[in-house]
Amino acid sequence: LAAVDPRVLALAAQVTESREQDIPLLLLKLKGILNSASLEHEESKKIKQDIYNYDLTQYCMLVLRQDHSRLRGGWATAAQLAEILSHCCVGLEVTEDPEEFYKKFLPSAIDNLLVLGRRLQARFIRAIKDEEKQDFLRWFQTVTDAICWLFGGHIQLAACVLQNDHFLQLLITDDVETAIIMMSVLHSILRVNSSVLLQVDEETLHSVLDELVYKLSSTTNPVVGNAATKLLLLVAKLCKQLVKLLTARYKGLKGLLSKQWTGKGFDRDLSQLLDLLDLEQSSGKAEMQRQHQAACIIQATWRGFQTRKRLKKLPQAVTALQRSFRAKREQELQHLKKQKEDEALKLQMQLQRQRAMRLFHERQLALLEIIHASQVNKYMEEMEGKSALTIQRFWRGYRARRNFHQQRQSLKEYKAAVVIQRAACKFLEKRRRRRPLSSWKDPKGLTDEQRLALQQKVDDYIKLHPASQMSEEMSKELHMQAQEKLAQFLLRSRLDQRAAQRRETLLAQVNTDVELLMNAPGLAEITEKDLDVFRSPSIPVATKARQSHNTMLKYTRCPWWKKLGDEFVEDDVVPDDALNAELGTLFIGGRK
């Protein structure tokens, strides 16, 4: 085994021992190691192998995911790390576990580079100053060059880049500079792998072609139009199937190209693309006519076959029609027969009921003849009383069941309303929590000069009105004052609560004494037992408690028909109006 490069070994040790915020600046030393002038091809491959074995490339890939606006070096360091990562991966031959490198590490590197590109693109669009916009555009160009270098060294990554959602979002932009750069990346992908559009799924292919056609229809910038036209021409030259897709999916593309982009400086590429579309359209028309004639022949043959088949089956159809008619007539006869049997049975039951009633009346008359004449009225009164009781019992039962069902239905409706309200409140609360914050939108109609003037006014206002800062001593003093006031408030509230309890106790005792004085007998009629009532406060309390206990026992012993209106009241609950008179003046001794 060859010795490890000492520079790589020292750098790996520094990265391991350093803080997280210092790692990006340390990894920049890899650029000097890779760009050493004395390196040959084999030695360069050995250096890249050592960098990968000591996980320095993994560090570079993980650093790209971070927010570099808060790290040392900023976005310039991120762009340089993207370039270093691409150079470390191209030309690297992994001998140990190559499947992890090609199927996991390289796709993750592509994804991280595209995420970094999206962040740079967003900050370039939001930037106001020209210097910042130029810096972000330069760094964005560096990252896209690194992506092109990476899939240029590993051709299988071209389909991975094209199918990545971040690449489609980078391509779908209204900014001219970044759109041109992304179309150049797409051009490089098609140059590296000409069959990549046939390898991706249909949705990705349609999204890319839709964006190119949209750029041709929505802009008048000749640079964007030239880039989009060259891409469509390259797509048409690489695969004839895609030419058919362009003519079938975008029927007005030919007219759009000839009317809007003729004479804009790229007529040569435009004429080649129009010729390819015309050729495909003419061949498509001939193919369509041939298919139309073939379809007419097939339809005529099929109709003739169906007619001959129907004529052959005509006797069978007549037989089937007769069979179904006879079966339907048999069903009707069976139904009439069953209906007659049901009517005869009903008539027979009615006759049996009349015969039974007649026999019952005859027996009653015979019984009346046997009873003595003086006992007839008494017997009739007993029968009428029993009949009345029976009728009343059935009526009360019916009324009780009806009231019970009505109240049960109202209770069900009330519970259902509660459930619906609870579900609606939960749904509204969840939607209120999930409601996203409205994204910031730049003010429309402001020019760069107006934005700079507004920024200057904001800076001047901040200088004139600086924010007040509180020292640590003042903060502690304020905290102590708040604690003292809180303790005073809690002590005062506890004293007020005790005073309120004392007032309620005295008021209850006064009410009890007043009631005893109102109900006391006169001085001429007073006895020693009445004097004991005023001497001991426990006697009136016991008397009132006994009365309330008797009232509760009386309520629980009530018959069931007096409680029909209280089906939904618990068994151990007594109505308030039954105890108000007994417990309203009862004194419960409190704490003094």
Coordinates of C-alpha atoms in Angstrom, one line a residue:
L1 CA 0.0 0.0 0.0
A2 CA 1.2 3.5 -0.9
A3 CA 1.7 6.0 1.8
V4 CA -1.0 8.6 2.5
D5 CA -0.3 12.1 1.4
P6 CA 0.8 14.0 4.6
R7 CA -1.2 17.1 3.6
V8 CA -4.4 15.2 3.4
L9 CA -3.6 13.5 6.7
A10 CA -2.9 16.8 8.5
L11 CA -6.0 18.4 7.1
A12 CA -8.2 15.4 8.2
A13 CA -6.8 15.8 11.7
Q14 CA -7.5 19.5 11.8
V15 CA -11.1 19.0 10.6
T16 CA -11.7 16.4 13.2
E17 CA -10.3 18.5 16.1
S18 CA -11.8 21.9 14.9
R19 CA -15.2 23.5 15.7
E20 CA -18.1 23.2 13.3
Q21 CA -18.0 26.8 12.2
D22 CA -14.3 26.5 11.3
I23 CA -14.6 23.4 9.1
P24 CA -15.7 25.2 5.8
L25 CA -12.6 27.4 5.8
L26 CA -10.3 24.4 6.5
L27 CA -11.8 22.4 3.7
L28 CA -10.8 25.2 1.2
K29 CA -7.2 23.9 1.6
L30 CA -8.2 21.0 -0.6
K31 CA -8.2 23.3 -3.6
G32 CA -4.5 23.9 -3.2
I33 CA -3.8 20.2 -2.8
L34 CA -5.7 19.3 -5.9
N35 CA -4.2 22.2 -8.0
S36 CA -0.6 21.3 -7.2
A37 CA 1.4 21.7 -10.4
S38 CA 3.7 18.7 -9.7
L39 CA 0.8 16.2 -9.6
E40 CA 0.6 13.6 -12.4
H41 CA -2.5 11.6 -13.4
E42 CA -1.8 8.6 -11.2
E43 CA -0.8 10.7 -8.3
S44 CA -3.9 12.9 -8.7
K45 CA -6.1 9.8 -8.5
K46 CA -4.2 8.7 -5.4
I47 CA -4.8 12.1 -3.8
K48 CA -8.5 11.9 -4.5
Q49 CA -8.7 8.4 -3.2
D50 CA -7.0 9.6 0.1
I51 CA -9.5 12.5 0.4
Y52 CA -12.4 10.1 0.0
N53 CA -11.1 7.5 2.4
Y54 CA -10.6 10.2 5.1
D55 CA -14.2 11.4 4.6
L56 CA -13.2 14.9 3.5
T57 CA -15.5 14.7 0.6
Q58 CA -18.4 13.7 2.9
Y59 CA -17.6 16.8 5.0
C60 CA -17.8 19.0 1.9
M61 CA -21.1 17.5 0.9
L62 CA -22.6 18.0 4.4
V63 CA -21.4 21.6 4.6
L64 CA -23.2 22.5 1.4
R65 CA -26.5 21.8 3.2
Q66 CA -25.9 24.5 5.8
D67 CA -27.1 28.1 5.7
H68 CA -23.8 29.9 4.8
S69 CA -25.2 33.4 5.6
R70 CA -24.4 32.6 9.2
L71 CA -21.1 30.9 8.7
R72 CA -17.6 32.3 8.2
G73 CA -16.7 32.9 4.6
G74 CA -20.4 33.1 3.5
W75 CA -21.6 32.0 0.1
A76 CA -18.3 32.4 -1.6
T77 CA -16.9 29.6 0.5
A78 CA -19.9 27.5 -0.4
A79 CA -19.3 28.0 -4.1
Q80 CA -15.7 27.1 -3.8
L81 CA -16.6 23.9 -1.8
A82 CA -19.0 22.9 -4.5
E83 CA -16.2 23.2 -7.1
I84 CA -13.8 21.2 -4.8
L85 CA -16.5 18.5 -4.3
S86 CA -17.0 18.0 -8.1
H87 CA -13.2 17.9 -8.8
C88 CA -12.8 15.3 -6.0
C89 CA -15.5 13.0 -7.4
V90 CA -14.4 13.2 -11.1
G91 CA -11.6 10.8 -11.8
L92 CA -12.1 8.9 -8.5
E93 CA -12.0 5.1 -8.7
V94 CA -13.5 3.6 -5.5
T95 CA -12.4 0.0 -5.0
E96 CA -14.0 -0.6 -1.6
D97 CA -17.8 -0.7 -1.7
P98 CA -18.3 1.0 -5.1
E99 CA -22.1 0.5 -4.9
E100 CA -22.4 3.0 -2.0
F101 CA -20.3 5.6 -3.9
Y102 CA -22.2 5.4 -7.2
K103 CA -25.7 4.8 -5.9
K104 CA -25.8 6.8 -2.7
F105 CA -22.9 9.3 -2.4
L106 CA -23.0 10.7 -6.0
P107 CA -26.8 11.3 -6.0
S108 CA -26.6 12.9 -2.6
A109 CA -23.9 15.2 -3.9
I110 CA -26.0 16.2 -6.9
D111 CA -29.0 16.9 -4.6
N112 CA -26.9 19.1 -2.2
L113 CA -25.4 21.0 -5.1
L114 CA -28.9 21.7 -6.6
V115 CA -30.1 22.8 -3.1
L116 CA -27.2 25.3 -2.9
G117 CA -28.0 26.5 -6.4
R118 CA -31.6 27.2 -5.4
R119 CA -30.5 29.2 -2.4
L120 CA -28.1 31.3 -4.4
Q121 CA -30.8 31.8 -7.1
A122 CA -33.3 33.0 -4.5
R123 CA -30.8 35.4 -2.9
F124 CA -29.8 36.8 -6.3
I125 CA -33.5 37.5 -7.1
R126 CA -34.0 39.2 -3.8
A127 CA -30.8 41.3 -3.9
I128 CA -31.1 45.0 -4.4
K129 CA -27.6 46.3 -4.8
D130 CA -25.8 45.6 -8.1
E131 CA -22.6 44.4 -6.4
E132 CA -24.6 41.8 -4.4
K133 CA -26.4 40.6 -7.5
Q134 CA -23.2 40.2 -9.5
D135 CA -21.6 38.2 -6.6
F136 CA -24.6 35.9 -6.2
L137 CA -24.7 35.4 -10.0
R138 CA -21.0 34.6 -10.1
W139 CA -21.3 32.1 -7.3
F140 CA -24.4 30.6 -9.0
Q141 CA -22.4 30.1 -12.2
T142 CA -19.7 28.4 -10.2
V143 CA -22.1 25.9 -8.7
T144 CA -23.7 25.1 -12.0
D145 CA -20.3 24.6 -13.6
A146 CA -19.5 22.2 -10.7
I147 CA -22.7 20.2 -11.5
C148 CA -21.8 20.1 -15.2
W149 CA -18.3 18.9 -14.4
L150 CA -19.7 16.2 -12.1
F151 CA -22.2 14.6 -14.5
G152 CA -19.6 15.0 -17.3
G153 CA -17.3 12.7 -15.4
H154 CA -20.1 10.3 -14.4
I155 CA -22.6 10.1 -17.3
Q156 CA -25.2 8.1 -15.3
L157 CA -25.8 11.2 -13.2
A158 CA -27.4 13.1 -16.1
A159 CA -30.7 11.3 -15.6
C160 CA -30.4 11.9 -11.9
V161 CA -30.0 15.6 -12.4
L162 CA -32.9 15.8 -14.8
Q163 CA -35.3 13.9 -12.6
N164 CA -34.4 16.0 -9.5
D165 CA -37.2 18.3 -8.3
H166 CA -34.7 21.0 -7.4
F167 CA -33.5 21.1 -11.0
L168 CA -37.0 21.6 -12.4
Q169 CA -37.6 24.4 -9.9
L170 CA -34.3 26.1 -10.9
L171 CA -35.4 25.9 -14.5
I172 CA -38.9 27.2 -13.9
T173 CA -37.9 30.9 -13.2
D174 CA -38.8 34.3 -14.7
D175 CA -35.3 35.7 -14.1
V176 CA -33.4 36.1 -17.3
E177 CA -29.7 35.5 -16.1
T178 CA -30.4 32.4 -14.1
A179 CA -32.8 31.0 -16.7
I180 CA -30.0 31.3 -19.4
I181 CA -27.5 29.5 -17.1
M182 CA -30.0 26.7 -16.3
M183 CA -30.7 26.2 -20.1
S184 CA -27.0 25.9 -20.7
V185 CA -26.9 23.2 -18.0
L186 CA -29.7 21.4 -19.8
H187 CA -27.8 21.8 -23.1
S188 CA -24.7 20.2 -21.4
I189 CA -26.8 17.3 -20.1
L190 CA -28.1 16.5 -23.6
R191 CA -24.6 16.8 -25.1
V192 CA -23.2 14.3 -22.5
N193 CA -26.1 11.8 -22.7
S194 CA -28.1 12.1 -25.8
S195 CA -30.7 9.5 -24.8
V196 CA -31.3 10.9 -21.3
L197 CA -34.8 12.2 -22.3
L198 CA -35.9 8.7 -23.2
Q199 CA -34.6 7.4 -19.8
V200 CA -36.6 9.7 -17.6
D201 CA -40.3 9.3 -16.8
E202 CA -43.0 11.0 -18.9
E203 CA -44.0 13.6 -16.3
T204 CA -40.4 14.9 -16.1
L205 CA -40.1 15.0 -19.9
H206 CA -43.3 16.9 -20.3
S207 CA -42.3 19.4 -17.5
V208 CA -39.0 20.2 -19.3
L209 CA -40.6 20.6 -22.7
D210 CA -43.5 22.7 -21.2
E211 CA -41.0 25.1 -19.6
L212 CA -39.0 25.6 -22.9
V213 CA -42.2 26.2 -24.9
Y214 CA -43.5 28.6 -22.2
K215 CA -40.2 30.6 -22.3
L216 CA -40.7 31.0 -26.1
S217 CA -44.3 32.2 -25.7
S218 CA -43.9 34.4 -22.6
T219 CA -40.8 36.4 -23.3
T220 CA -39.4 38.7 -26.0
N221 CA -35.7 38.5 -24.9
P222 CA -33.7 37.3 -27.9
V223 CA -31.1 35.6 -25.6
V224 CA -33.7 33.5 -23.9
G225 CA -35.4 32.7 -27.2
N226 CA -32.1 31.7 -28.8
A227 CA -31.3 29.3 -25.9
A228 CA -34.7 27.8 -25.9
T229 CA -34.7 27.3 -29.7
K230 CA -31.3 25.7 -29.6
L231 CA -32.5 23.3 -26.9
L232 CA -35.6 22.3 -28.9
L233 CA -33.5 21.8 -32.1
L234 CA -31.1 19.6 -30.2
V235 CA -34.0 17.6 -28.8
A236 CA -35.5 17.2 -32.2
K237 CA -32.1 16.1 -33.7
L238 CA -31.4 13.5 -31.0
C239 CA -34.7 11.6 -31.2
K240 CA -37.4 11.5 -33.8
Q241 CA -40.0 10.3 -31.2
L242 CA -39.6 13.6 -29.4
V243 CA -40.4 15.5 -32.7
K244 CA -43.7 13.6 -32.8
L245 CA -44.3 14.6 -29.2
L246 CA -43.6 18.3 -30.0
T247 CA -46.0 18.3 -33.0
A248 CA -48.8 16.4 -31.2
R249 CA -48.5 18.2 -27.8
Y250 CA -47.8 21.8 -29.0
K251 CA -50.0 22.3 -32.0
G252 CA -49.3 26.1 -32.2
L253 CA -45.5 25.8 -31.8
K254 CA -44.7 26.2 -35.5
G255 CA -46.8 29.4 -35.8
L256 CA -45.3 30.8 -32.6
L257 CA -41.8 30.3 -33.8
S258 CA -42.4 31.8 -37.3
K259 CA -44.3 34.8 -36.2
Q260 CA -42.5 35.9 -33.0
W261 CA -38.9 34.8 -33.4
T262 CA -38.1 35.4 -37.1
G263 CA -35.4 38.0 -37.7
K264 CA -34.1 37.9 -34.0
G265 CA -30.5 36.9 -34.9
F266 CA -30.8 33.1 -34.8
D267 CA -32.7 32.4 -38.1
R268 CA -30.4 29.5 -39.0
D269 CA -31.4 27.4 -36.0
L270 CA -35.0 28.5 -36.2
S271 CA -35.3 27.4 -39.8
Q272 CA -33.8 24.0 -39.1
L273 CA -36.3 23.5 -36.2
L274 CA -39.2 24.6 -38.5
D275 CA -38.1 22.2 -41.2
L276 CA -38.0 19.3 -38.8
L277 CA -41.5 20.2 -37.5
D278 CA -42.8 20.5 -41.1
L279 CA -41.4 17.2 -42.1
E280 CA -42.9 15.4 -39.1
Q281 CA -46.3 17.2 -39.7
S282 CA -46.4 16.1 -43.4
S283 CA -45.5 12.5 -42.6
G284 CA -48.1 12.6 -39.8
K285 CA -50.8 13.7 -42.1
A286 CA -50.1 10.9 -44.6
E287 CA -50.0 8.4 -41.7
M288 CA -53.3 9.8 -40.4
Q289 CA -55.0 9.3 -43.8
R290 CA -53.7 5.8 -44.1
Q291 CA -55.0 5.0 -40.6
H292 CA -58.4 6.6 -41.5
Q293 CA -58.8 4.3 -44.6
A294 CA -57.8 1.3 -42.6
A295 CA -60.3 2.2 -39.9
C296 CA -63.1 2.5 -42.5
I297 CA -62.3 -0.9 -43.9
I298 CA -62.2 -2.5 -40.4
Q299 CA -65.6 -0.9 -39.5
A300 CA -67.2 -2.0 -42.8
T301 CA -66.0 -5.6 -42.3
W302 CA -67.1 -5.6 -38.6
R303 CA -70.6 -4.3 -39.5
G304 CA -71.1 -7.0 -42.2
F305 CA -70.0 -9.7 -39.8
Q306 CA -72.4 -8.4 -37.1
T307 CA -75.3 -8.3 -39.5
R308 CA -74.7 -11.9 -40.8
K309 CA -74.4 -13.1 -37.2
R310 CA -77.6 -11.4 -36.2
L311 CA -79.5 -13.0 -39.1
K312 CA -78.2 -16.4 -38.1
K313 CA -79.4 -15.9 -34.5
L314 CA -82.9 -14.7 -35.4
P315 CA -84.7 -18.1 -34.9
Q316 CA -83.0 -18.5 -31.6
A317 CA -84.2 -15.0 -30.6
V318 CA -87.8 -15.8 -31.5
T319 CA -87.6 -18.9 -29.3
A320 CA -86.1 -17.0 -26.4
L321 CA -88.8 -14.3 -26.7
Q322 CA -91.6 -17.0 -26.6
R323 CA -89.9 -18.6 -23.6
S324 CA -89.7 -15.3 -21.7
F325 CA -93.4 -14.5 -22.5
R326 CA -94.6 -17.9 -21.2
A327 CA -92.5 -17.5 -18.0
K328 CA -93.9 -14.0 -17.4
R329 CA -97.5 -15.2 -17.9
E330 CA -96.8 -18.1 -15.5
Q331 CA -95.6 -15.7 -12.8
E332 CA -98.7 -13.5 -13.2
L333 CA -101.0 -16.6 -12.8
Q334 CA -99.1 -17.6 -9.6
H335 CA -99.4 -14.1 -8.2
L336 CA -103.2 -14.1 -8.8
K337 CA -103.6 -17.5 -7.2
K338 CA -101.6 -16.4 -4.1
Q339 CA -103.7 -13.2 -3.9
K340 CA -106.9 -15.3 -3.9
E341 CA -105.6 -17.6 -1.2
D342 CA -104.7 -14.6 1.0
E343 CA -108.2 -13.1 0.6
A344 CA -109.9 -16.5 1.5
L345 CA -107.7 -16.9 4.6
K346 CA -108.5 -13.3 5.7
L347 CA -112.3 -14.0 5.3
Q348 CA -112.0 -17.2 7.2
M349 CA -110.2 -15.5 10.1
Q350 CA -112.9 -12.8 10.2
L351 CA -115.6 -15.4 10.4
Q352 CA -113.8 -17.3 13.2
R353 CA -113.5 -14.0 15.2
Q354 CA -117.2 -13.2 14.8
R355 CA -118.1 -16.8 15.9
A356 CA -115.8 -16.4 19.0
M357 CA -117.4 -13.1 20.0
R358 CA -120.9 -14.5 19.6
L359 CA -120.0 -17.5 21.9
F360 CA -118.5 -15.1 24.5
H361 CA -121.7 -13.0 24.6
E362 CA -123.9 -16.1 24.9
R363 CA -121.8 -17.3 27.9
Q364 CA -122.1 -13.9 29.5
L365 CA -125.9 -14.0 29.1
A366 CA -126.0 -17.5 30.6
L367 CA -124.0 -16.3 33.6
L368 CA -126.3 -13.4 34.2
E369 CA -129.3 -15.8 34.2
I370 CA -127.6 -17.8 36.9
I371 CA -126.7 -14.8 39.2
H372 CA -129.4 -13.5 41.5
A373 CA -131.1 -10.3 40.5
S374 CA -129.8 -8.4 43.5
Q375 CA -126.2 -9.3 42.6
V376 CA -126.4 -8.2 38.9
N377 CA -125.7 -4.5 39.5
K378 CA -122.8 -5.3 41.8
Y379 CA -121.4 -7.7 39.2
M380 CA -121.8 -5.1 36.4
E381 CA -120.1 -2.4 38.5
E382 CA -117.2 -4.8 39.2
M383 CA -116.8 -5.6 35.5
E384 CA -117.0 -1.9 34.6
G385 CA -114.4 -1.1 37.3
K386 CA -112.0 -3.8 36.0
S387 CA -112.6 -2.6 32.4
A388 CA -111.9 1.0 33.4
L389 CA -108.7 0.0 35.2
T390 CA -107.6 -2.0 32.2
I391 CA -108.2 0.9 29.9
Q392 CA -106.5 3.4 32.2
R393 CA -103.5 1.1 32.6
F394 CA -103.0 0.7 28.9
W395 CA -103.5 4.5 28.3
R396 CA -101.0 5.4 31.0
G397 CA -98.5 2.9 29.7
Y398 CA -98.9 4.3 26.2
R399 CA -98.6 7.9 27.4
A400 CA -95.5 7.1 29.4
R401 CA -93.9 5.2 26.5
R402 CA -94.7 8.1 24.1
N403 CA -93.2 10.7 26.4
F404 CA -90.2 8.6 27.0
H405 CA -89.5 8.1 23.3
Q406 CA -90.0 11.9 22.7
Q407 CA -87.6 12.8 25.4
R408 CA -85.1 10.2 24.2
Q409 CA -85.2 11.6 20.7
S410 CA -84.6 15.1 22.0
L411 CA -81.7 13.9 24.1
K412 CA -80.2 12.1 21.1
E413 CA -80.5 15.3 19.1
Y414 CA -78.9 17.3 21.9
K415 CA -76.0 14.9 22.1
A416 CA -75.6 14.9 18.3
A417 CA -75.5 18.7 18.3
V418 CA -72.8 18.6 21.0
V419 CA -70.7 16.1 19.1
I420 CA -71.0 18.2 15.9
Q421 CA -70.1 21.4 17.6
R422 CA -67.1 19.7 19.3
A423 CA -65.9 18.4 15.9
A424 CA -66.4 21.7 14.2
C425 CA -64.4 23.5 17.0
K426 CA -61.6 21.0 16.7
F427 CA -61.5 21.4 12.9
L428 CA -61.5 25.2 13.1
E429 CA -58.7 25.1 15.7
K430 CA -56.6 22.8 13.5
R431 CA -57.1 24.9 10.4
R432 CA -56.2 28.0 12.4
R433 CA -53.0 26.4 13.6
R434 CA -52.1 25.1 10.1
R435 CA -52.8 28.4 8.4
P436 CA -49.4 29.3 6.9
L437 CA -48.0 32.7 7.3
S438 CA -48.4 35.0 4.4
S439 CA -45.2 35.1 2.4
W440 CA -43.5 38.5 2.0
K441 CA -44.0 40.1 -1.4
D442 CA -41.9 42.9 -2.6
P443 CA -43.7 46.2 -3.2
K444 CA -44.8 46.5 -6.8
G445 CA -43.8 49.4 -8.9
L446 CA -40.6 50.5 -7.0
T447 CA -37.5 51.1 -8.9
D448 CA -34.0 50.5 -7.6
E449 CA -33.5 54.2 -6.9
Q450 CA -36.7 54.3 -4.8
R451 CA -35.6 51.2 -2.9
L452 CA -32.2 52.7 -2.1
A453 CA -33.9 55.9 -0.9
L454 CA -36.2 54.0 1.4
Q455 CA -33.3 52.0 2.8
Q456 CA -31.4 55.2 3.5
K457 CA -34.4 56.6 5.4
V458 CA -34.7 53.5 7.5
D459 CA -31.0 53.6 8.4
D460 CA -31.2 57.3 9.3
Y461 CA -34.2 56.6 11.6
I462 CA -32.4 53.8 13.3
K463 CA -29.4 56.0 14.0
L464 CA -31.6 58.8 15.4
H465 CA -33.7 56.4 17.6
P466 CA -31.3 53.8 18.9
A467 CA -32.9 50.9 20.8
S468 CA -32.7 51.2 24.6
Q469 CA -30.6 48.5 26.3
M470 CA -31.0 47.4 30.0
S471 CA -28.0 46.5 32.0
E472 CA -27.8 43.3 34.1
E473 CA -28.0 45.2 37.4
M474 CA -31.2 47.1 36.3
S475 CA -32.7 43.8 35.2
K476 CA -32.1 42.1 38.6
E477 CA -33.4 45.2 40.4
L478 CA -36.6 45.1 38.3
H479 CA -37.0 41.4 38.9
M480 CA -36.7 41.9 42.7
Q481 CA -39.4 44.7 42.7
A482 CA -41.7 42.4 40.7
Q483 CA -41.2 39.6 43.2
E484 CA -42.0 41.9 46.2
K485 CA -45.1 43.2 44.6
L486 CA -46.3 39.7 43.8
A487 CA -45.7 38.6 47.4
Q488 CA -47.7 41.6 48.7
F489 CA -50.5 40.8 46.3
L490 CA -50.7 37.1 47.3
L491 CA -50.7 38.1 51.1
R492 CA -53.4 40.7 50.6
S493 CA -55.6 38.2 48.6
R494 CA -55.2 35.5 51.3
L495 CA -56.3 38.0 54.0
D496 CA -59.3 39.1 51.9
Q497 CA -60.3 35.5 51.4
R498 CA -60.3 34.8 55.1
A499 CA -62.3 37.9 55.8
A500 CA -64.9 36.9 53.2
Q501 CA -65.2 33.5 54.7
R502 CA -65.7 35.1 58.2
R503 CA -68.4 37.3 56.8
E504 CA -70.3 34.4 55.2
T505 CA -70.1 32.4 58.5
L506 CA -71.5 35.3 60.5
L507 CA -74.2 36.0 58.0
A508 CA -75.4 32.3 58.0
Q509 CA -75.4 32.3 61.8
V510 CA -77.4 35.5 61.9
N511 CA -80.0 34.0 59.5
T512 CA -80.3 30.9 61.6
D513 CA -80.8 32.9 64.8
V514 CA -83.4 35.2 63.1
E515 CA -85.4 32.2 61.9
L516 CA -85.4 30.7 65.4
L517 CA -86.6 34.0 66.9
M518 CA -89.3 34.3 64.3
N519 CA -90.6 30.7 65.0
A520 CA -90.1 30.9 68.9
P521 CA -93.3 30.9 71.1
G522 CA -94.2 33.8 73.3
L523 CA -92.7 34.4 76.8
A524 CA -95.9 33.1 78.5
E525 CA -95.7 29.8 76.6
I526 CA -91.9 29.2 76.6
T527 CA -90.5 26.1 78.2
E528 CA -87.1 25.0 79.3
K529 CA -86.8 22.9 76.1
D530 CA -87.2 26.1 74.1
L531 CA -84.5 27.8 76.2
D532 CA -82.1 25.0 75.4
V533 CA -82.5 25.8 71.6
F534 CA -81.1 29.3 72.2
R535 CA -78.4 28.2 74.6
S536 CA -76.9 25.6 72.3
P537 CA -76.3 26.3 68.5
S538 CA -76.1 22.6 67.7
I539 CA -79.8 21.8 68.3
P540 CA -81.2 23.9 65.4
V541 CA -78.5 22.5 63.1
A542 CA -79.5 19.0 64.0
T543 CA -83.2 19.8 63.6
K544 CA -82.7 21.2 60.1
A545 CA -80.5 18.3 59.1
R546 CA -83.2 15.8 60.3
Q547 CA -85.8 17.7 58.3
S548 CA -83.7 17.7 55.1
H549 CA -83.0 13.9 55.6
N550 CA -86.7 13.2 55.9
T551 CA -87.4 15.2 52.7
M552 CA -84.8 13.2 50.8
L553 CA -86.3 9.9 52.0
K554 CA -89.8 11.0 51.1
Y555 CA -88.6 11.8 47.5
T556 CA -86.8 8.5 47.0
R557 CA -89.9 6.6 48.2
C558 CA -92.2 8.3 45.7
P559 CA -94.0 5.9 43.3
W560 CA -92.6 5.5 39.8
W561 CA -95.5 7.3 38.0
K562 CA -94.6 10.5 39.9
K563 CA -91.1 10.4 38.4
L564 CA -92.1 10.0 34.7
G565 CA -90.8 13.4 33.9
D566 CA -87.4 12.7 35.5
E567 CA -86.1 9.8 33.3
F568 CA -82.8 11.6 32.7
V569 CA -82.2 12.7 36.3
E570 CA -79.7 10.7 38.3
D571 CA -81.0 8.4 41.1
D572 CA -79.1 10.2 44.0
V573 CA -80.1 13.7 42.9
V574 CA -83.1 15.5 44.5
P575 CA -84.6 18.5 42.7
D576 CA -83.6 21.8 44.0
D577 CA -87.2 23.0 44.6
A578 CA -87.8 20.1 47.0
L579 CA -85.0 21.1 49.3
N580 CA -84.8 24.9 49.0
A581 CA -87.4 25.3 51.7
E582 CA -85.6 22.9 54.0
L583 CA -81.9 23.8 53.4
G584 CA -82.3 27.5 52.6
T585 CA -82.0 28.6 56.3
L586 CA -79.8 25.7 57.5
F587 CA -76.6 27.1 59.2
I588 CA -73.4 25.2 58.4
G589 CA -70.8 26.3 60.9
G590 CA -67.7 27.8 59.2
R591 CA -64.2 28.4 60.4
K592 CA -63.6 31.6 62.4

